[in-house]
CSV table of C-alpha atoms in Angstrom, one decimal:
chain,number,residue,atom,x,y,z
A,1,MET,CA,-18.7,9.8,-1.4
A,2,LYS,CA,-18.3,11.0,-4.3
A,3,VAL,CA,-18.9,10.5,-7.9
A,4,GLY,CA,-15.9,9.3,-10.4
A,5,GLN,CA,-15.0,8.1,-14.0
A,6,VAL,CA,-13.1,4.9,-14.6
A,7,VAL,CA,-10.8,6.2,-16.3
A,8,GLY,CA,-7.6,3.8,-15.9
A,9,THR,CA,-5.8,0.0,-14.9
A,10,VAL,CA,-2.8,-0.1,-12.1
A,11,VAL,CA,-0.9,-3.4,-12.6
A,12,SER,CA,1.8,-3.8,-9.6
A,13,THR,CA,4.3,-5.8,-7.8
A,14,PHE,CA,2.5,-6.5,-4.2
A,15,ASN,CA,3.6,-8.5,-1.2
A,16,ILE,CA,0.5,-8.0,0.4
A,17,PRO,CA,-1.8,-10.3,-1.1
A,18,LEU,CA,-5.5,-8.1,-0.5
A,19,LEU,CA,-4.5,-6.2,-2.8
A,20,GLU,CA,-3.2,-9.3,-5.2
A,21,GLU,CA,-6.5,-10.9,-5.0
A,22,HIS,CA,-8.6,-7.2,-6.3
A,23,ARG,CA,-8.7,-5.6,-9.8
A,24,LEU,CA,-7.3,-1.3,-9.3
A,25,LEU,CA,-9.3,1.4,-11.4
A,26,LEU,CA,-7.5,4.6,-11.3
A,27,CYS,CA,-10.9,7.2,-11.6
A,28,ASP,CA,-11.2,10.4,-12.4
A,29,ILE,CA,-12.7,12.3,-9.3
A,30,HIS,CA,-15.3,14.8,-9.8
A,31,ASP,CA,-16.3,17.8,-9.2
A,32,ILE,CA,-20.2,19.3,-9.3
A,33,ASP,CA,-20.2,19.8,-13.0
A,34,GLY,CA,-18.7,16.5,-13.5
A,35,GLU,CA,-15.1,18.1,-14.3
A,36,PRO,CA,-12.0,16.0,-12.6
A,37,GLU,CA,-10.6,17.4,-9.8
A,38,GLY,CA,-8.1,14.6,-9.3
A,39,TYR,CA,-7.6,11.1,-9.2
A,40,THR,CA,-7.4,8.4,-6.6
A,41,ILE,CA,-6.4,4.0,-7.1
A,42,CYS,CA,-10.2,2.3,-6.2
A,43,ILE,CA,-10.8,-1.5,-6.1
A,44,ASP,CA,-13.4,-2.8,-7.6
A,45,VAL,CA,-16.1,-4.2,-6.6
A,46,VAL,CA,-18.8,-4.0,-8.5
A,47,ASP,CA,-17.2,-4.3,-11.6
A,48,ALA,CA,-17.0,-1.1,-13.1
A,49,GLY,CA,-16.3,-0.7,-16.8
A,50,MET,CA,-13.9,2.0,-18.6
A,51,GLY,CA,-15.9,5.0,-18.3
A,52,GLU,CA,-18.6,4.7,-16.1
A,53,ALA,CA,-19.7,6.6,-13.8
A,54,VAL,CA,-19.3,5.2,-10.4
A,55,LEU,CA,-19.6,6.4,-5.9
A,56,ILE,CA,-16.4,6.4,-4.6
A,57,LEU,CA,-15.5,5.6,-1.3
A,58,ASP,CA,-13.0,6.9,0.0
A,59,GLU,CA,-12.4,5.6,4.0
A,60,GLY,CA,-10.3,2.3,4.9
A,61,ASN,CA,-12.5,1.5,8.0
A,62,SER,CA,-15.9,1.4,5.1
A,63,ALA,CA,-13.9,-0.4,2.8
A,64,ARG,CA,-13.0,-3.5,4.9
A,65,GLN,CA,-16.4,-3.5,5.9
A,66,ILE,CA,-17.6,-3.5,2.7
A,67,LEU,CA,-14.8,-6.4,1.8
A,68,GLY,CA,-16.2,-8.1,4.4
A,69,ILE,CA,-12.6,-8.2,6.3
A,70,ASP,CA,-11.6,-6.7,9.8
A,71,THR,CA,-8.1,-6.0,8.5
A,72,GLY,CA,-6.4,-4.9,5.2
A,73,ALA,CA,-4.6,-2.6,3.3
A,74,ILE,CA,-6.9,-0.7,1.3
A,75,ARG,CA,-8.7,2.9,1.7
A,76,ALA,CA,-11.0,3.8,-1.8
A,77,VAL,CA,-13.7,1.4,-3.0
A,78,ILE,CA,-15.5,1.9,-5.9
A,79,VAL,CA,-19.2,1.0,-4.0
A,80,GLY,CA,-21.7,1.9,-7.0
A,81,VAL,CA,-22.5,2.6,-10.9
A,82,VAL,CA,-24.4,6.2,-10.8
A,83,ASP,CA,-27.8,5.4,-12.9
A,84,GLU,CA,-28.7,8.2,-12.5
A,85,LEU,CA,-27.8,11.9,-11.1
A,86,ALA,CA,-30.3,14.9,-11.3
A,87,ILE,CA,-28.1,18.0,-9.5
A,88,ASP,CA,-30.5,21.3,-9.1
A,89,GLY,CA,-33.7,18.6,-11.2
A,90,GLU,CA,-31.5,18.5,-13.9
A,91,LEU,CA,-30.3,14.7,-15.3
A,92,LYS,CA,-26.9,15.1,-15.5
A,93,VAL,CA,-25.9,11.2,-16.0
A,94,VAL,CA,-28.4,8.3,-17.3
B,1,MET,CA,-4.2,5.3,-3.6
B,2,LYS,CA,-2.6,7.6,-5.3
B,3,VAL,CA,1.1,7.0,-8.0
B,4,GLY,CA,3.9,8.7,-7.2
B,5,GLN,CA,7.6,8.8,-7.2
B,6,VAL,CA,10.5,8.1,-5.1
B,7,VAL,CA,12.8,11.2,-4.8
B,8,GLY,CA,14.2,10.9,-2.0
B,9,THR,CA,15.7,10.1,1.3
B,10,VAL,CA,15.0,11.4,5.1
B,11,VAL,CA,18.0,10.2,8.2
B,12,SER,CA,15.9,11.2,11.9
B,13,THR,CA,17.0,10.4,15.1
B,14,PHE,CA,13.8,8.9,16.9
B,15,ASN,CA,12.9,7.4,20.0
B,16,ILE,CA,10.3,5.1,18.2
B,17,PRO,CA,11.6,1.6,17.5
B,18,LEU,CA,8.9,1.1,15.1
B,19,LEU,CA,10.2,4.1,13.2
B,20,GLU,CA,13.9,3.3,13.9
B,21,GLU,CA,13.3,-0.2,11.9
B,22,HIS,CA,12.4,0.8,8.6
B,23,ARG,CA,13.7,2.5,5.9
B,24,LEU,CA,12.3,6.2,5.0
B,25,LEU,CA,11.5,7.2,1.6
B,26,LEU,CA,10.2,10.8,0.7
B,27,CYS,CA,8.0,10.5,-2.8
B,28,ASP,CA,6.3,13.1,-4.9
B,29,ILE,CA,2.6,12.6,-5.7
B,30,HIS,CA,1.5,12.4,-9.0
B,31,ASP,CA,-1.8,14.4,-10.3
B,32,ILE,CA,-3.3,12.1,-13.2
B,33,ASP,CA,-1.1,13.7,-15.8
B,34,GLY,CA,2.2,12.0,-13.8
B,35,GLU,CA,3.3,15.7,-12.4
B,36,PRO,CA,4.0,16.3,-8.7
B,37,GLU,CA,1.3,17.1,-6.2
B,38,GLY,CA,3.1,17.4,-3.4
B,39,TYR,CA,4.6,15.2,-0.9
B,40,THR,CA,4.8,12.4,1.4
B,41,ILE,CA,6.8,10.6,3.8
B,42,CYS,CA,6.6,7.2,3.4
B,43,ILE,CA,7.6,3.8,4.5
B,44,ASP,CA,8.7,1.3,2.3
B,45,VAL,CA,8.2,-2.3,2.0
B,46,VAL,CA,8.1,-3.3,-1.1
B,47,ASP,CA,12.2,-1.5,-1.0
B,48,ALA,CA,11.3,1.0,-4.2
B,49,GLY,CA,14.3,1.6,-5.8
B,50,MET,CA,15.2,5.9,-6.3
B,51,GLY,CA,12.9,7.2,-8.9
B,52,GLU,CA,10.2,4.1,-9.1
B,53,ALA,CA,6.6,4.9,-9.9
B,54,VAL,CA,5.1,2.9,-6.8
B,55,LEU,CA,1.0,3.5,-5.5
B,56,ILE,CA,1.2,5.2,-2.0
B,57,LEU,CA,-1.6,4.1,0.4
B,58,ASP,CA,-1.4,6.9,3.0
B,59,GLU,CA,-3.6,5.7,6.4
B,60,GLY,CA,-2.9,4.9,9.8
B,61,ASN,CA,-5.0,1.4,9.9
B,62,SER,CA,-3.6,0.4,6.8
B,63,ALA,CA,0.1,0.7,7.7
B,64,ARG,CA,0.0,-1.3,10.5
B,65,GLN,CA,-2.1,-4.4,9.3
B,66,ILE,CA,0.5,-4.3,6.6
B,67,LEU,CA,3.3,-4.6,9.1
B,68,GLY,CA,1.7,-6.8,10.9
B,69,ILE,CA,1.0,-4.3,14.3
B,70,ASP,CA,-1.6,-3.3,16.1
B,71,THR,CA,-0.2,-0.5,16.9
B,72,GLY,CA,2.5,1.5,15.8
B,73,ALA,CA,3.4,5.7,14.7
B,74,ILE,CA,2.9,5.3,10.4
B,75,ARG,CA,1.0,6.8,8.7
B,76,ALA,CA,1.5,5.9,4.8
B,77,VAL,CA,3.3,3.3,3.2
B,78,ILE,CA,4.5,2.5,-0.4
B,79,VAL,CA,2.4,-0.7,-0.7
B,80,GLY,CA,3.9,-1.6,-4.5
B,81,VAL,CA,5.9,-0.7,-7.5
B,82,VAL,CA,3.9,0.0,-10.5
B,83,ASP,CA,4.3,-2.4,-13.3
B,84,GLU,CA,1.8,-1.0,-15.6
B,85,LEU,CA,-0.5,2.0,-15.7
B,86,ALA,CA,-3.3,2.7,-18.7
B,87,ILE,CA,-5.2,6.2,-18.7
B,88,ASP,CA,-7.8,6.4,-21.6
B,89,GLY,CA,-6.2,3.2,-23.5
B,90,GLU,CA,-2.3,4.5,-23.2
B,91,LEU,CA,0.2,3.7,-21.2
B,92,LYS,CA,2.2,5.3,-18.6
B,93,VAL,CA,4.9,4.4,-16.8
B,94,VAL,CA,6.2,0.0,-18.1
C,1,MET,CA,-19.2,19.8,10.5
C,2,LYS,CA,-19.6,21.8,7.1
C,3,VAL,CA,-23.1,24.1,6.1
C,4,GLY,CA,-24.0,23.0,3.1
C,5,GLN,CA,-27.5,22.6,0.8
C,6,VAL,CA,-29.1,19.8,-0.2
C,7,VAL,CA,-28.7,20.1,-4.1
C,8,GLY,CA,-29.8,16.6,-6.0
C,9,THR,CA,-30.6,13.2,-5.7
C,10,VAL,CA,-28.0,10.2,-6.6
C,11,VAL,CA,-29.1,6.9,-8.0
C,12,SER,CA,-26.9,3.7,-8.3
C,13,THR,CA,-26.9,0.2,-8.6
C,14,PHE,CA,-25.3,-1.3,-5.1
C,15,ASN,CA,-24.6,-4.9,-3.8
C,16,ILE,CA,-24.6,-2.9,-0.4
C,17,PRO,CA,-27.4,-3.5,1.5
C,18,LEU,CA,-26.9,-0.8,3.7
C,19,LEU,CA,-26.0,2.3,0.8
C,20,GLU,CA,-29.8,0.7,-0.6
C,21,GLU,CA,-32.1,1.2,2.4
C,22,HIS,CA,-31.0,4.7,2.8
C,23,ARG,CA,-32.0,8.2,0.2
C,24,LEU,CA,-28.4,9.5,-0.9
C,25,LEU,CA,-28.7,13.1,-1.3
C,26,LEU,CA,-26.2,15.1,-3.8
C,27,CYS,CA,-24.8,18.1,-1.2
C,28,ASP,CA,-23.4,20.8,-1.9
C,29,ILE,CA,-20.4,22.1,0.8
C,30,HIS,CA,-20.7,25.8,1.5
C,31,ASP,CA,-18.4,28.2,2.4
C,32,ILE,CA,-18.1,30.8,5.1
C,33,ASP,CA,-20.4,33.3,3.0
C,34,GLY,CA,-22.3,30.8,1.7
C,35,GLU,CA,-21.2,30.0,-1.6
C,36,PRO,CA,-20.1,26.1,-2.8
C,37,GLU,CA,-16.7,24.9,-2.9
C,38,GLY,CA,-17.6,21.5,-3.1
C,39,TYR,CA,-20.0,18.4,-3.2
C,40,THR,CA,-20.5,15.4,-0.7
C,41,ILE,CA,-22.7,12.7,-1.3
C,42,CYS,CA,-24.9,12.0,2.2
C,43,ILE,CA,-26.9,9.7,4.0
C,44,ASP,CA,-30.2,11.9,4.5
C,45,VAL,CA,-30.9,11.0,8.1
C,46,VAL,CA,-33.1,14.0,9.2
C,47,ASP,CA,-35.1,13.8,6.0
C,48,ALA,CA,-34.2,16.8,4.6
C,49,GLY,CA,-35.5,18.5,1.9
C,50,MET,CA,-34.1,19.8,-1.2
C,51,GLY,CA,-33.0,22.9,-1.3
C,52,GLU,CA,-32.4,23.5,2.9
C,53,ALA,CA,-29.7,24.2,4.8
C,54,VAL,CA,-28.0,21.9,6.7
C,55,LEU,CA,-25.4,20.1,8.9
C,56,ILE,CA,-23.5,17.8,7.7
C,57,LEU,CA,-20.0,15.5,9.5
C,58,ASP,CA,-18.2,14.3,7.7
C,59,GLU,CA,-16.7,11.0,9.6
C,60,GLY,CA,-17.2,7.6,8.8
C,61,ASN,CA,-17.2,6.4,12.5
C,62,SER,CA,-19.7,9.0,13.6
C,63,ALA,CA,-22.1,7.8,10.3
C,64,ARG,CA,-22.1,4.4,11.9
C,65,GLN,CA,-22.7,5.9,14.9
C,66,ILE,CA,-26.1,7.6,14.1
C,67,LEU,CA,-27.3,4.7,12.4
C,68,GLY,CA,-26.7,2.3,15.2
C,69,ILE,CA,-24.3,0.1,13.9
C,70,ASP,CA,-21.1,-0.6,14.0
C,71,THR,CA,-19.7,-1.4,11.0
C,72,GLY,CA,-20.9,-0.4,7.4
C,73,ALA,CA,-19.8,1.6,4.1
C,74,ILE,CA,-20.4,5.1,4.8
C,75,ARG,CA,-18.8,8.7,5.8
C,76,ALA,CA,-20.7,11.2,5.1
C,77,VAL,CA,-24.3,11.9,6.9
C,78,ILE,CA,-27.0,14.9,7.0
C,79,VAL,CA,-27.3,15.7,11.1
C,80,GLY,CA,-29.5,18.3,11.1
C,81,VAL,CA,-31.7,20.6,8.9
C,82,VAL,CA,-30.0,24.0,10.1
C,83,ASP,CA,-32.6,26.4,11.4
C,84,GLU,CA,-30.6,29.1,12.0
C,85,LEU,CA,-27.0,30.3,11.4
C,86,ALA,CA,-25.6,34.1,12.8
C,87,ILE,CA,-22.0,35.2,11.5
C,88,ASP,CA,-20.7,38.0,13.6
C,89,GLY,CA,-24.4,38.8,14.8
C,90,GLU,CA,-25.6,38.3,11.5
C,91,LEU,CA,-28.4,35.9,10.9
C,92,LYS,CA,-27.4,33.8,6.9
C,93,VAL,CA,-30.2,30.9,7.9
C,94,VAL,CA,-33.4,31.3,8.9
D,1,MET,CA,4.4,11.8,7.5
D,2,LYS,CA,6.1,15.9,6.3
D,3,VAL,CA,9.0,18.0,6.8
D,4,GLY,CA,7.9,20.8,8.7
D,5,GLN,CA,10.2,23.6,11.1
D,6,VAL,CA,9.7,24.4,14.6
D,7,VAL,CA,8.0,28.4,14.5
D,8,GLY,CA,6.4,29.0,17.4
D,9,THR,CA,4.9,28.0,20.9
D,10,VAL,CA,1.3,28.0,21.8
D,11,VAL,CA,0.3,28.7,26.0
D,12,SER,CA,-3.2,28.0,25.7
D,13,THR,CA,-6.0,27.1,29.4
D,14,PHE,CA,-7.3,23.6,28.8
D,15,ASN,CA,-9.1,21.5,30.9
D,16,ILE,CA,-7.8,18.2,28.9
D,17,PRO,CA,-5.6,16.9,31.6
D,18,LEU,CA,-3.0,15.2,28.6
D,19,LEU,CA,-3.3,18.3,26.8
D,20,GLU,CA,-1.4,20.3,29.7
D,21,GLU,CA,1.1,18.0,30.6
D,22,HIS,CA,3.3,18.4,27.2
D,23,ARG,CA,4.2,21.3,25.1
D,24,LEU,CA,3.0,22.1,22.6
D,25,LEU,CA,4.9,23.6,19.3
D,26,LEU,CA,3.6,25.3,16.3
D,27,CYS,CA,5.1,24.1,13.2
D,28,ASP,CA,5.3,25.0,9.6
D,29,ILE,CA,4.1,22.1,7.1
D,30,HIS,CA,7.1,22.3,4.4
D,31,ASP,CA,6.9,22.0,1.3
D,32,ILE,CA,9.1,19.9,-1.0
D,33,ASP,CA,11.0,22.6,-1.6
D,34,GLY,CA,11.5,23.5,1.5
D,35,GLU,CA,8.7,25.9,1.4
D,36,PRO,CA,5.6,27.0,4.3
D,37,GLU,CA,2.6,25.5,3.0
D,38,GLY,CA,0.4,25.5,6.5
D,39,TYR,CA,1.2,24.9,9.8
D,40,THR,CA,-0.3,22.1,12.2
D,41,ILE,CA,0.0,22.7,16.2
D,42,CYS,CA,1.7,20.0,17.6
D,43,ILE,CA,2.7,18.3,20.6
D,44,ASP,CA,6.5,17.4,20.9
D,45,VAL,CA,8.3,14.0,22.3
D,46,VAL,CA,11.8,14.7,21.1
D,47,ASP,CA,11.8,17.7,23.0
D,48,ALA,CA,12.9,19.8,19.2
D,49,GLY,CA,14.1,23.2,19.6
D,50,MET,CA,12.7,26.5,17.3
D,51,GLY,CA,13.6,26.8,14.6
D,52,GLU,CA,14.7,22.9,14.6
D,53,ALA,CA,13.5,21.1,11.1
D,54,VAL,CA,10.9,17.6,12.5
D,55,LEU,CA,9.1,15.4,11.0
D,56,ILE,CA,5.0,15.7,11.9
D,57,LEU,CA,3.2,12.7,12.2
D,58,ASP,CA,-0.7,13.9,11.6
D,59,GLU,CA,-3.0,11.0,12.8
D,60,GLY,CA,-5.0,10.4,16.3
D,61,ASN,CA,-4.3,7.1,16.3
D,62,SER,CA,-0.9,6.9,16.3
D,63,ALA,CA,-0.8,9.7,18.3
D,64,ARG,CA,-2.5,8.2,20.8
D,65,GLN,CA,0.6,4.9,20.3
D,66,ILE,CA,3.4,6.8,20.7
D,67,LEU,CA,2.3,8.9,23.8
D,68,GLY,CA,1.7,4.9,25.8
D,69,ILE,CA,-2.0,6.3,26.1
D,70,ASP,CA,-5.3,4.7,25.1
D,71,THR,CA,-7.1,7.4,24.5
D,72,GLY,CA,-6.5,11.6,24.4
D,73,ALA,CA,-7.4,14.2,22.7
D,74,ILE,CA,-4.2,14.3,20.3
D,75,ARG,CA,-3.2,13.9,16.7
D,76,ALA,CA,-0.6,15.3,15.6
D,77,VAL,CA,3.3,15.0,16.9
D,78,ILE,CA,6.7,15.6,16.7
D,79,VAL,CA,8.2,12.4,15.9
D,80,GLY,CA,11.5,13.1,15.0
D,81,VAL,CA,14.0,16.1,14.3
D,82,VAL,CA,15.9,15.7,10.7
D,83,ASP,CA,19.6,14.9,10.6
D,84,GLU,CA,19.3,14.4,6.8
D,85,LEU,CA,17.3,15.2,4.2
D,86,ALA,CA,18.2,14.2,0.3
D,87,ILE,CA,15.8,15.1,-2.1
D,88,ASP,CA,17.2,13.5,-6.0
D,89,GLY,CA,21.0,12.9,-4.0
D,90,GLU,CA,20.8,16.8,-3.0
D,91,LEU,CA,21.1,16.7,0.8
D,92,LYS,CA,19.0,19.5,1.9
D,93,VAL,CA,18.6,20.0,6.1
D,94,VAL,CA,21.7,19.1,7.9
E,1,MET,CA,-5.0,21.3,16.0
E,2,LYS,CA,-5.6,24.9,14.2
E,3,VAL,CA,-5.1,27.9,16.3
E,4,GLY,CA,-8.8,29.8,15.6
E,5,GLN,CA,-11.7,32.1,15.9
E,6,VAL,CA,-14.6,31.6,17.8
E,7,VAL,CA,-17.0,34.5,14.6
E,8,GLY,CA,-20.9,32.5,15.0
E,9,THR,CA,-23.4,30.0,16.2
E,10,VAL,CA,-25.4,27.8,14.5
E,11,VAL,CA,-28.6,26.5,15.6
E,12,SER,CA,-30.7,22.9,14.3
E,13,THR,CA,-33.2,20.4,14.4
E,14,PHE,CA,-31.3,17.6,15.4
E,15,ASN,CA,-32.8,14.0,15.7
E,16,ILE,CA,-29.1,12.6,17.3
E,17,PRO,CA,-29.4,13.4,21.2
E,18,LEU,CA,-25.6,14.2,21.9
E,19,LEU,CA,-25.5,17.5,19.3
E,20,GLU,CA,-28.4,18.7,21.0
E,21,GLU,CA,-26.9,18.3,24.6
E,22,HIS,CA,-23.6,20.8,23.6
E,23,ARG,CA,-23.2,23.9,22.0
E,24,LEU,CA,-22.2,24.2,18.5
E,25,LEU,CA,-19.8,27.4,17.8
E,26,LEU,CA,-19.4,28.3,14.1
E,27,CYS,CA,-15.1,28.5,13.7
E,28,ASP,CA,-12.6,30.3,11.4
E,29,ILE,CA,-10.0,28.5,10.9
E,30,HIS,CA,-6.7,31.4,11.0
E,31,ASP,CA,-3.9,30.0,9.2
E,32,ILE,CA,-0.5,31.1,9.9
E,33,ASP,CA,-0.7,35.1,10.1
E,34,GLY,CA,-4.1,34.5,11.8
E,35,GLU,CA,-6.3,35.3,8.4
E,36,PRO,CA,-9.3,32.9,7.8
E,37,GLU,CA,-8.1,30.5,5.7
E,38,GLY,CA,-12.1,27.8,5.9
E,39,TYR,CA,-14.5,27.0,8.6
E,40,THR,CA,-15.5,24.8,11.0
E,41,ILE,CA,-18.6,23.9,13.5
E,42,CYS,CA,-17.3,22.9,16.9
E,43,ILE,CA,-18.5,21.4,20.0
E,44,ASP,CA,-17.0,24.1,22.8
E,45,VAL,CA,-16.5,22.5,25.2
E,46,VAL,CA,-14.2,25.3,27.5
E,47,ASP,CA,-17.1,27.7,26.9
E,48,ALA,CA,-15.2,29.6,24.2
E,49,GLY,CA,-17.4,33.9,24.1
E,50,MET,CA,-17.9,35.7,20.7
E,51,GLY,CA,-14.7,36.6,19.3
E,52,GLU,CA,-12.6,34.5,21.5
E,53,ALA,CA,-9.5,32.8,20.1
E,54,VAL,CA,-9.2,29.2,20.4
E,55,LEU,CA,-7.5,25.5,19.8
E,56,ILE,CA,-9.4,23.9,17.5
E,57,LEU,CA,-8.9,19.5,17.3
E,58,ASP,CA,-10.8,18.2,14.6
E,59,GLU,CA,-10.8,14.4,14.6
E,60,GLY,CA,-13.5,12.5,15.5
E,61,ASN,CA,-11.7,10.1,18.0
E,62,SER,CA,-10.1,13.0,20.2
E,63,ALA,CA,-13.5,14.9,20.8
E,64,ARG,CA,-15.6,11.3,21.7
E,65,GLN,CA,-12.7,10.9,24.6
E,66,ILE,CA,-12.9,14.7,25.6
E,67,LEU,CA,-16.3,14.3,26.0
E,68,GLY,CA,-16.4,10.4,27.8
E,69,ILE,CA,-18.1,8.7,25.1
E,70,ASP,CA,-17.5,6.0,23.9
E,71,THR,CA,-19.8,6.6,20.7
E,72,GLY,CA,-21.1,9.5,18.8
E,73,ALA,CA,-21.4,12.0,16.2
E,74,ILE,CA,-19.3,14.5,16.7
E,75,ARG,CA,-15.8,15.8,14.5
E,76,ALA,CA,-14.0,18.6,15.9
E,77,VAL,CA,-13.6,19.8,19.0
E,78,ILE,CA,-12.8,23.9,20.9
E,79,VAL,CA,-10.4,22.5,23.1
E,80,GLY,CA,-9.4,25.1,24.9
E,81,VAL,CA,-9.0,28.9,24.8
E,82,VAL,CA,-5.6,30.5,23.3
E,83,ASP,CA,-3.8,32.6,26.1
E,84,GLU,CA,-0.3,33.4,24.3
E,85,LEU,CA,0.7,32.5,20.9
E,86,ALA,CA,4.4,33.6,19.8
E,87,ILE,CA,5.5,32.7,16.2
E,88,ASP,CA,9.6,33.5,15.8
E,89,GLY,CA,9.8,34.8,19.2
E,90,GLU,CA,6.6,37.8,18.7
E,91,LEU,CA,4.1,37.3,20.1
E,92,LYS,CA,0.2,37.3,18.7
E,93,VAL,CA,-2.6,36.0,20.3
E,94,VAL,CA,-2.7,37.9,24.4
């Protein structure tokens, strides 16, 4: 898992039901210093807000299991909002 | 998922039936600023047009599930045409 | 597997039971010279301490098998504490 | 899938039957401009010739399905010879 | 698969039986010119010696199949010792 931040939203025309039922959020993926090193478009299952620090899990099988489905076109999911992140004893996110 | 853009087509001689039944499109993969950071060759299931902004899902199991097949030689799929992409409240694609 | 070092902790609000039962550690991933080249957030199953050199396995299916579960939202796991690491006959970690 | 080019051959002593039955080819992986950006060692199922432009699929489950096997130690496969590749309307490979 | 070279050994305390039964080798992963571009820690099934050129397969499902197990915490495996590697007709490893 990586730490990221919700920075945008995506609206798309699908013909895949699963993707129409969930909100798609564009998230920066952060490096260890909290700087963006890339992005991914995630399905959100924790109702993360714009700008919030989040935990991103980027593995298809995990994603399907979180949604309680056996099959489905999905890979990256926001699994949690970060309440506290401490590196070398120093708080980075509160 | 990543945002990308359809930039080319590929014609190839296969001896794999699945790959002969679908159109292969070459897509730029975009970074957060909309600049290409790589490419992938995708199967298209949404009839994306040349130059269109698309959502690309690069996971084999997802790809097989979108096509409704249990097995098949496939990894990246165009899953949607991007209608709207907003980053930090600013519209990037309309 | 890669060699890494435990450098931080993460506290997050989940609605995914599995992730609430395990300690999440933020680990630097080391290059061959022992310098950080990235990080990942791992589930810890060996009670690794802050600052310890660890072996990190980053594959969802392995992770689930270590935890003895068939399904679960998980990808990276600390699988061992490194006792000794020798490169070209020279000890790097003791 | 990525576009690549067959540039070499590998002979190795295995104790894994599957790998002994197939030719291993070393392929450059090309970027969008046709320049090498890395390589991979592939199993060849289309009898690609030295120097030919090929399509490379790098996913274990796909690879096993192409070979018609349920299990097997394999990841990257040459799935086709590229007959034509057009980017922005310009032919790159004929 | 990638070409690599055995450069080190790792001794670790696990509570995972599989990892205790196999030798762990630290291998440089080589680029097309034979220069290291990273490393991985592999399970060795071919009794590779220190300094030998090897073929590394980095996919969990393949690794489990090589070991003849259905489940297990494993991802990268040394699958062969390289006897001969020719690029553009020039021998690189003998």
